[in-house]
PDB file of C-alpha atoms and ligand atoms in Angstrom:
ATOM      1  CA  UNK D   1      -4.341  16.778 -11.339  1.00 48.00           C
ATOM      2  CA  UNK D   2      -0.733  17.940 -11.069  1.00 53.00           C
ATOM      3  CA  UNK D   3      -1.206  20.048  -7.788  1.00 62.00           C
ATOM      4  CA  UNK D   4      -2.176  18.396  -4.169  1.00 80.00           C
ATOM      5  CA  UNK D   5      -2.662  22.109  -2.459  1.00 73.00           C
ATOM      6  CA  UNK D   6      -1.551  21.408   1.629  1.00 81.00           C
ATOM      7  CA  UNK D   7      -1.023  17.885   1.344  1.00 87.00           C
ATOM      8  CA  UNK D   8       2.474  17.764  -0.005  1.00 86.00           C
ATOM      9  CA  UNK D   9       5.051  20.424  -0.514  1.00 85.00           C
ATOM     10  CA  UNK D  10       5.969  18.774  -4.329  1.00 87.00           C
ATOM     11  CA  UNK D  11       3.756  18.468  -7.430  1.00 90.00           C
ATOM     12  CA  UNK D  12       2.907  15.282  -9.292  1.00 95.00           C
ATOM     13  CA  UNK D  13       6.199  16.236 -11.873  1.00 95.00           C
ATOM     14  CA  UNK D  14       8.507  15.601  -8.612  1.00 96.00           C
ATOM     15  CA  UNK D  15       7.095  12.934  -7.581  1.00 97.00           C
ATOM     16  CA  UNK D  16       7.110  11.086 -10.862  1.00 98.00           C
ATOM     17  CA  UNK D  17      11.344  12.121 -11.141  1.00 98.00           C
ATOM     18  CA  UNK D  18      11.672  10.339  -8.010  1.00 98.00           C
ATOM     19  CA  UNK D  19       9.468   7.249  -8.266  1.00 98.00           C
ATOM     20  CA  UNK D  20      11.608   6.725 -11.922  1.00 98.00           C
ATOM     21  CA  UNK D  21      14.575   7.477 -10.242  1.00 98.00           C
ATOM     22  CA  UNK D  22      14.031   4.767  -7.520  1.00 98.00           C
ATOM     23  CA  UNK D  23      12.106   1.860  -9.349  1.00 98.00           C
ATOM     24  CA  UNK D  24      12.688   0.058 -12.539  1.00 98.00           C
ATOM     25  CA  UNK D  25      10.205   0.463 -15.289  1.00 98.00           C
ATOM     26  CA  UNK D  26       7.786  -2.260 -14.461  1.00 98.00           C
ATOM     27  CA  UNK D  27       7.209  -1.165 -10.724  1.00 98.00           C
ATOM     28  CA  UNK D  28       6.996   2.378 -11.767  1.00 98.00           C
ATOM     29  CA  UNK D  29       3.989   1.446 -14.372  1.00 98.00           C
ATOM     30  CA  UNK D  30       2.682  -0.355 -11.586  1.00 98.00           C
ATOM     31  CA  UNK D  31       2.847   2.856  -8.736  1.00 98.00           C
ATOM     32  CA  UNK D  32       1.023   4.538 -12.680  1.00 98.00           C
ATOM     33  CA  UNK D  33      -1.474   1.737 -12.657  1.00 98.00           C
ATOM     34  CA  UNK D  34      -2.396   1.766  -8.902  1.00 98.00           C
ATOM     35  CA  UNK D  35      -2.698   5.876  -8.765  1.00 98.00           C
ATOM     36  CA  UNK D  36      -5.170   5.459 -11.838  1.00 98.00           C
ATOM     37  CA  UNK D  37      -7.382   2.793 -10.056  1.00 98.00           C
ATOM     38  CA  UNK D  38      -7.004   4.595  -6.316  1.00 98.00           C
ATOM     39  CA  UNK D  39      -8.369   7.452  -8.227  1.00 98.00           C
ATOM     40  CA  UNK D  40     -11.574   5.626  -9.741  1.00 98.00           C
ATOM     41  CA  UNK D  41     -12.111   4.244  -6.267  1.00 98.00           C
ATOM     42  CA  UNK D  42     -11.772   7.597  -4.847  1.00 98.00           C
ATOM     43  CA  UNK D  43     -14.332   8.917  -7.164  1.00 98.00           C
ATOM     44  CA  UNK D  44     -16.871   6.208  -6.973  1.00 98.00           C
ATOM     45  CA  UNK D  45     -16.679   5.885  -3.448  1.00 98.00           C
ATOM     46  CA  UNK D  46     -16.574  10.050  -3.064  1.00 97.00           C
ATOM     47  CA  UNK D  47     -13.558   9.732  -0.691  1.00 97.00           C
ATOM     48  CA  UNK D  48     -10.498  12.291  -1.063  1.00 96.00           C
ATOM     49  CA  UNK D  49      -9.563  12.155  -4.793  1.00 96.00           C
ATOM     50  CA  UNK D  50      -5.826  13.660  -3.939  1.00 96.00           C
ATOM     51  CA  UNK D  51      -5.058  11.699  -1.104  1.00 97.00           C
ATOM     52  CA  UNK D  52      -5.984   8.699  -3.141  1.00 97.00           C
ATOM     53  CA  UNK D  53      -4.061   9.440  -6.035  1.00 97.00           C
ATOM     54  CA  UNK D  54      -0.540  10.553  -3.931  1.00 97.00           C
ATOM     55  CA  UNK D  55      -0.573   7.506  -1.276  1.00 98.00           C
ATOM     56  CA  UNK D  56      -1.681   5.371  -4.686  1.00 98.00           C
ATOM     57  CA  UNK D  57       1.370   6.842  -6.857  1.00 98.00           C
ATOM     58  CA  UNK D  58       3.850   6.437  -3.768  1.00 98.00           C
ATOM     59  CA  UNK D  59       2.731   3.457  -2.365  1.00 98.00           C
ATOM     60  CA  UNK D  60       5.987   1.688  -3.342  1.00 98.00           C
ATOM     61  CA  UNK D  61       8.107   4.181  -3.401  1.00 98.00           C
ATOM     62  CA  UNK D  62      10.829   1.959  -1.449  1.00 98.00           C
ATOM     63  CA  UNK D  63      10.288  -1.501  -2.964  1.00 98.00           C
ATOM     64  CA  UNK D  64      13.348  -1.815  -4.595  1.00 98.00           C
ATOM     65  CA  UNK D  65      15.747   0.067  -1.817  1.00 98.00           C
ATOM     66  CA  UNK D  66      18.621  -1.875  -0.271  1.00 98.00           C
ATOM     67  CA  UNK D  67      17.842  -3.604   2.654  1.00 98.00           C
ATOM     68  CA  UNK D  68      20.306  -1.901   5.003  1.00 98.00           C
ATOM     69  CA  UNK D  69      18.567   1.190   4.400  1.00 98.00           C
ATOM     70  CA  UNK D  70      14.951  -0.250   5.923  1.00 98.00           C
ATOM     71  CA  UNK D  71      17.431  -1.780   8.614  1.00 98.00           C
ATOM     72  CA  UNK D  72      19.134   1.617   9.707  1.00 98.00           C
ATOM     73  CA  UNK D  73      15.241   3.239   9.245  1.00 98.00           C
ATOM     74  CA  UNK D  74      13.809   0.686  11.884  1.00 98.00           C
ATOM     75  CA  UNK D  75      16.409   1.383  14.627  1.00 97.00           C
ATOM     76  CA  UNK D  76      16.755   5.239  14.068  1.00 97.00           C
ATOM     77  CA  UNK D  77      13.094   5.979  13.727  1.00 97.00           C
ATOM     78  CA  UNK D  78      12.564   3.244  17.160  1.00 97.00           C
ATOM     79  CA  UNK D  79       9.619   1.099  14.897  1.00 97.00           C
ATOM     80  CA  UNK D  80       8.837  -2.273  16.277  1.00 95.00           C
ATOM     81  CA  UNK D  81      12.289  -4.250  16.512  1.00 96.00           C
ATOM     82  CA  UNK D  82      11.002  -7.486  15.222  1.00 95.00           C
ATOM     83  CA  UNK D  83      10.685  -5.740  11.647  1.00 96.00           C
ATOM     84  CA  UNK D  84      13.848  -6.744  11.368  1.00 97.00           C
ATOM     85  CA  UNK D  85      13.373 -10.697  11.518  1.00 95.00           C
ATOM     86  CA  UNK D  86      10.946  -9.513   8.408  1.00 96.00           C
ATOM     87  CA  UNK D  87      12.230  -8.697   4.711  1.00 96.00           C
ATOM     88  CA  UNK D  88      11.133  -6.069   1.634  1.00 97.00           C
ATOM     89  CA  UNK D  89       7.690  -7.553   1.196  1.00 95.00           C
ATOM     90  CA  UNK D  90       6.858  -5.824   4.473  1.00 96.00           C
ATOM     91  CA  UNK D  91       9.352  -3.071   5.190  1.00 98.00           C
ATOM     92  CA  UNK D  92       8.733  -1.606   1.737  1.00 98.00           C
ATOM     93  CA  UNK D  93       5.323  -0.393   3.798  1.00 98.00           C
ATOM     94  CA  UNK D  94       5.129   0.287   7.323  1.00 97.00           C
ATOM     95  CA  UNK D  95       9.111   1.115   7.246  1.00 98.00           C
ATOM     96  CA  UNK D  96       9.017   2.639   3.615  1.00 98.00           C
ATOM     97  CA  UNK D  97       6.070   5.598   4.485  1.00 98.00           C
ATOM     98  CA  UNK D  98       9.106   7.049   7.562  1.00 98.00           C
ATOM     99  CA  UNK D  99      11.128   7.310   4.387  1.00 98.00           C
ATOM    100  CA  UNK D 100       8.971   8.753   2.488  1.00 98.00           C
ATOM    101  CA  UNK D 101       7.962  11.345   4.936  1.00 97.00           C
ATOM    102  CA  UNK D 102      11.679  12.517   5.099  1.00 97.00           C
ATOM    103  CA  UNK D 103      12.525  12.064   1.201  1.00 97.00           C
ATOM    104  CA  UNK D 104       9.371  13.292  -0.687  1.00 97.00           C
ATOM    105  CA  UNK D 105       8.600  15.639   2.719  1.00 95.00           C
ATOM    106  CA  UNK D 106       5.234  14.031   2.938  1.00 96.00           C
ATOM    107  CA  UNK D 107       3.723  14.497   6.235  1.00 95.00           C
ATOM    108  CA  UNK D 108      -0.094  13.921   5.951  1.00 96.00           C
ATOM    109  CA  UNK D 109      -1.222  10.866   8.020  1.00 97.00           C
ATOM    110  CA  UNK D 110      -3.788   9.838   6.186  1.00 97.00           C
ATOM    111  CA  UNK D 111      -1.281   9.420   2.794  1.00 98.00           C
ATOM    112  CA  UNK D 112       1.120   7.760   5.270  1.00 98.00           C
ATOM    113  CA  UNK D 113      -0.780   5.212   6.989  1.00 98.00           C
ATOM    114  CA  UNK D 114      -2.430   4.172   3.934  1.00 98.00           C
ATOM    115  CA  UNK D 115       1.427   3.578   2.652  1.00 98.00           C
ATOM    116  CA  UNK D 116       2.092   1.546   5.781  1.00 98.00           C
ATOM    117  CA  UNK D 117      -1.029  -0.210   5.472  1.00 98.00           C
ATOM    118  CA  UNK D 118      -0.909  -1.161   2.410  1.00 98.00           C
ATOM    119  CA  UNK D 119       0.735  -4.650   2.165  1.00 94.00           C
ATOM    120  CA  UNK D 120      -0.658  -6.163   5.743  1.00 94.00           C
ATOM    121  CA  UNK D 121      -3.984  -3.606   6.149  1.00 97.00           C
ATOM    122  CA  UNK D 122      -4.935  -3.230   9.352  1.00 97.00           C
ATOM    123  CA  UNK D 123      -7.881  -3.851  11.980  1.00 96.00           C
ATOM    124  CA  UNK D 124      -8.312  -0.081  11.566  1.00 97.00           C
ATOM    125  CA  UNK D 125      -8.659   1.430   8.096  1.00 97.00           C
ATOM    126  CA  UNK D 126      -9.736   4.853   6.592  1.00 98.00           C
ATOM    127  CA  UNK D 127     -11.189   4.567   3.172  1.00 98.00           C
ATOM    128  CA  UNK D 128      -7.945   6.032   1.466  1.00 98.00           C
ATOM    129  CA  UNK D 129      -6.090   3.031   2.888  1.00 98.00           C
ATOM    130  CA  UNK D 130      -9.012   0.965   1.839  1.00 98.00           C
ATOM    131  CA  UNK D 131      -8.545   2.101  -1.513  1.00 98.00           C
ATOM    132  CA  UNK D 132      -5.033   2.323  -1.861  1.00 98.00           C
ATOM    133  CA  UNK D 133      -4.960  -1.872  -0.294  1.00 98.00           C
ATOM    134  CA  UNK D 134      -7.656  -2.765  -2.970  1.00 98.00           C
ATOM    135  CA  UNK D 135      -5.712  -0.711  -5.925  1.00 98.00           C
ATOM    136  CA  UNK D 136      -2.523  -2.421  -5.610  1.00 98.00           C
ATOM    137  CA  UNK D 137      -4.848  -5.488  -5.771  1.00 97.00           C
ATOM    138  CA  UNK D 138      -6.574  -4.942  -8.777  1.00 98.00           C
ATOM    139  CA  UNK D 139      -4.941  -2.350 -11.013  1.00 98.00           C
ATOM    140  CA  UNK D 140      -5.460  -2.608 -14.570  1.00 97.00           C
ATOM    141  CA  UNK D 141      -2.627  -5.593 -15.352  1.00 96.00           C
ATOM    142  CA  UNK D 142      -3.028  -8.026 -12.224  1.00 97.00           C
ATOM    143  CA  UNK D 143      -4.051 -10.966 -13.938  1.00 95.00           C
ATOM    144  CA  UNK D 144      -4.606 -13.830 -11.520  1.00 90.00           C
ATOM    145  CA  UNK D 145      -7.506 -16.542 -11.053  1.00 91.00           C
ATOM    146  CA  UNK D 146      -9.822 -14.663  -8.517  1.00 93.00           C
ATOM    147  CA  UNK D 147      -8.858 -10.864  -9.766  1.00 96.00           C
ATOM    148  CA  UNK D 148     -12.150 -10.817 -11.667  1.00 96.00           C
ATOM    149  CA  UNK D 149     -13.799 -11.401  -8.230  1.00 97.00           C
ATOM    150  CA  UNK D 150     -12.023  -9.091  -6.682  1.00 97.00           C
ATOM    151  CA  UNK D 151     -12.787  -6.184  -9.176  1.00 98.00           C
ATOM    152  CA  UNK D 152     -16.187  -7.224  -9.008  1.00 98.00           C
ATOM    153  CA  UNK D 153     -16.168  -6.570  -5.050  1.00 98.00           C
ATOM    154  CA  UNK D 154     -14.376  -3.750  -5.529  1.00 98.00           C
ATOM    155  CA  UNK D 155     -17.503  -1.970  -7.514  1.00 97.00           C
ATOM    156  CA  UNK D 156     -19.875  -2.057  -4.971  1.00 97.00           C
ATOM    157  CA  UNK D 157     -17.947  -2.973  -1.200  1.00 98.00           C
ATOM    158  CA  UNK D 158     -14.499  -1.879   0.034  1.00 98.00           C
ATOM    159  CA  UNK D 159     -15.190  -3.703   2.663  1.00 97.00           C
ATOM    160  CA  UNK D 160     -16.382  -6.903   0.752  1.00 97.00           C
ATOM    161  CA  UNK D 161     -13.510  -6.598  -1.375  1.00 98.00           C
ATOM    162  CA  UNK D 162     -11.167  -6.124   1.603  1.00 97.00           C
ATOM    163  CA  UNK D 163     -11.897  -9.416   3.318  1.00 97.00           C
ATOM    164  CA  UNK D 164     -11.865 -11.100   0.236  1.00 97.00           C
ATOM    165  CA  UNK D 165      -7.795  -9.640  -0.339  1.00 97.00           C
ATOM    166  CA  UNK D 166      -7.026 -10.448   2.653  1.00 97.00           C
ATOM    167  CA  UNK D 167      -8.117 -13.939   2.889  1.00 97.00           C
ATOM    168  CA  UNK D 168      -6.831 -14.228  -0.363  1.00 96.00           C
ATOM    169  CA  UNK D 169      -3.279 -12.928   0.602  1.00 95.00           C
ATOM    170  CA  UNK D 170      -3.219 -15.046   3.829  1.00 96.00           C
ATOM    171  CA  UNK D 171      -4.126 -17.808   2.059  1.00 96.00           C
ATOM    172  CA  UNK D 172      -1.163 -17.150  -0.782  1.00 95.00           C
ATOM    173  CA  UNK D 173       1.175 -16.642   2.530  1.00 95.00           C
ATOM    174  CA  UNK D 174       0.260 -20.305   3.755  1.00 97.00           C
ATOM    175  CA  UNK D 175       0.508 -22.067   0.449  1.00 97.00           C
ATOM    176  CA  UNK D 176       3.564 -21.014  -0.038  1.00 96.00           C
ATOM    177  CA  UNK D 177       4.980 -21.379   3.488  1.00 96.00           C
ATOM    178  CA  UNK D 178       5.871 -17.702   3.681  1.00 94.00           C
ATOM    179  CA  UNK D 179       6.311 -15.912   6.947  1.00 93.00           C
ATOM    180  CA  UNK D 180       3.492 -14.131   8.505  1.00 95.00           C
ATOM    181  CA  UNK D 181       3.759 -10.509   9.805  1.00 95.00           C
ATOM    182  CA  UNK D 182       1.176 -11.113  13.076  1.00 95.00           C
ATOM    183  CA  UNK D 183      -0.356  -7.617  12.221  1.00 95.00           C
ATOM    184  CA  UNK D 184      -1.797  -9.548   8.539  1.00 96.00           C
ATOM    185  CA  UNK D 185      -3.886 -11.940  11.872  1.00 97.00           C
ATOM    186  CA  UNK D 186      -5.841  -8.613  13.318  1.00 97.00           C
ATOM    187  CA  UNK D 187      -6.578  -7.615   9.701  1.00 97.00           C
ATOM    188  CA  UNK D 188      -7.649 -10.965   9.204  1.00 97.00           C
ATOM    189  CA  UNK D 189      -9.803 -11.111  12.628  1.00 97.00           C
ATOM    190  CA  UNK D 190     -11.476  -7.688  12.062  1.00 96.00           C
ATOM    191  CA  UNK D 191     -12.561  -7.664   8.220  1.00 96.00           C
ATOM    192  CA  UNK D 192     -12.695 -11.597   7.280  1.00 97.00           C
ATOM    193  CA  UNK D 193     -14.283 -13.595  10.260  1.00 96.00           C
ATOM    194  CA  UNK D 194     -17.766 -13.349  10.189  1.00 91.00           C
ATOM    195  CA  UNK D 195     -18.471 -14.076  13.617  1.00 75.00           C
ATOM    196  CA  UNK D 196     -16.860 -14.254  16.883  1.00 62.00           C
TER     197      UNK D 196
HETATM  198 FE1  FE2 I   1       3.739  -2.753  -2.206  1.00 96.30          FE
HETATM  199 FE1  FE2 I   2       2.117  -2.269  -5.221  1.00 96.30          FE
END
């Protein structure tokens, strides 16, 4: 599948120069890995095999760009000023898809959100940016206690598997006294509580 017809103006071949161009070797496998799996998701799930595989490839794109650069982003694109009081773990997403848009001249909304969504989901989310969240999660080398779990969700629920990530990430936040985006709260309200 090197060719994504409307949905970006690049082929795969591009995208792959730029991804190796802007990421070391083990993120790069790791934007390889989560493609591969947003692509099985896509397929088992019948949800849009191309959009999948692009916002999976791309997803983090930006993780390893200087921070000044998500800095100047956030005040020239007029996001949410407190994304500055944040750091990479969550600018590489919501702040990283404006970058993409103007670097890999990606302007499909449905690729994008699913790149902003993909580290804090959301209390709204399209099954590409389910897909894309539960990828990253449980591509083919994650290798951590409840990844079988997860995988196991991930066969029959995108929802199921989504509250279980996010509880799961929450709960990593908490243990080790990391700082909360508020946005990770209505993810956590909408797909993990069971009832209100
Ligand atoms: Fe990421
Ligand atoms: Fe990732």
């Amino acid at each position: 599948m090197d060719k994504y017809d409307s949905l970006a103006s690049y082929d795969r071949d591009f995208f792959i120069e730029q991804l190796q161009k802007n990421l070391d070797e083990k993120r790069f496998n790791h934007c390889l890995r989560v493609e591969a799996k947003a692509v099985q998701l896509a397929e088992l799930f019948v949800a849009d095999v191309s959009r999948a595989s692009i916002a999976g490839l791309l997803h983090d794109y930006c993780k390893q760009m200087p921070d000044a650069k998500f800095i100047e982003t956030i005040k020239q694109k007029h996001l949410n000023p407190e994304l500055v009081e944040y750091g990479n773990g969550i600018w590489h997403g919501i702040v990283g898809a404006e970058i993409i848009a103007d670097e890999l001249n990606i302007h499909d909304e449905i690729i994008l959100n699913a790149i902003r969504k993909h580290t804090v989901a959301d209390p709204y989310m399209t099954d590409i940016d389910k897909i894309v969240f539960i990828a990253d999660f449980i591509e083919d080398a994650r290798d951590f206690p409840e990844v079988d779990e997860a995988r196991k969700l991930a066969r029959t629920s995108l929802d199921n598997a989504m509250a279980f990530e996010i509880k799961h990430t929450l709960e990593y936040l908490i243990t080790n006294k990391k700082k909360i985006y508020p946005k990770i709260l209505d993810s956590y309200n909408q797909w993990v509580v069971e009832d209100n």
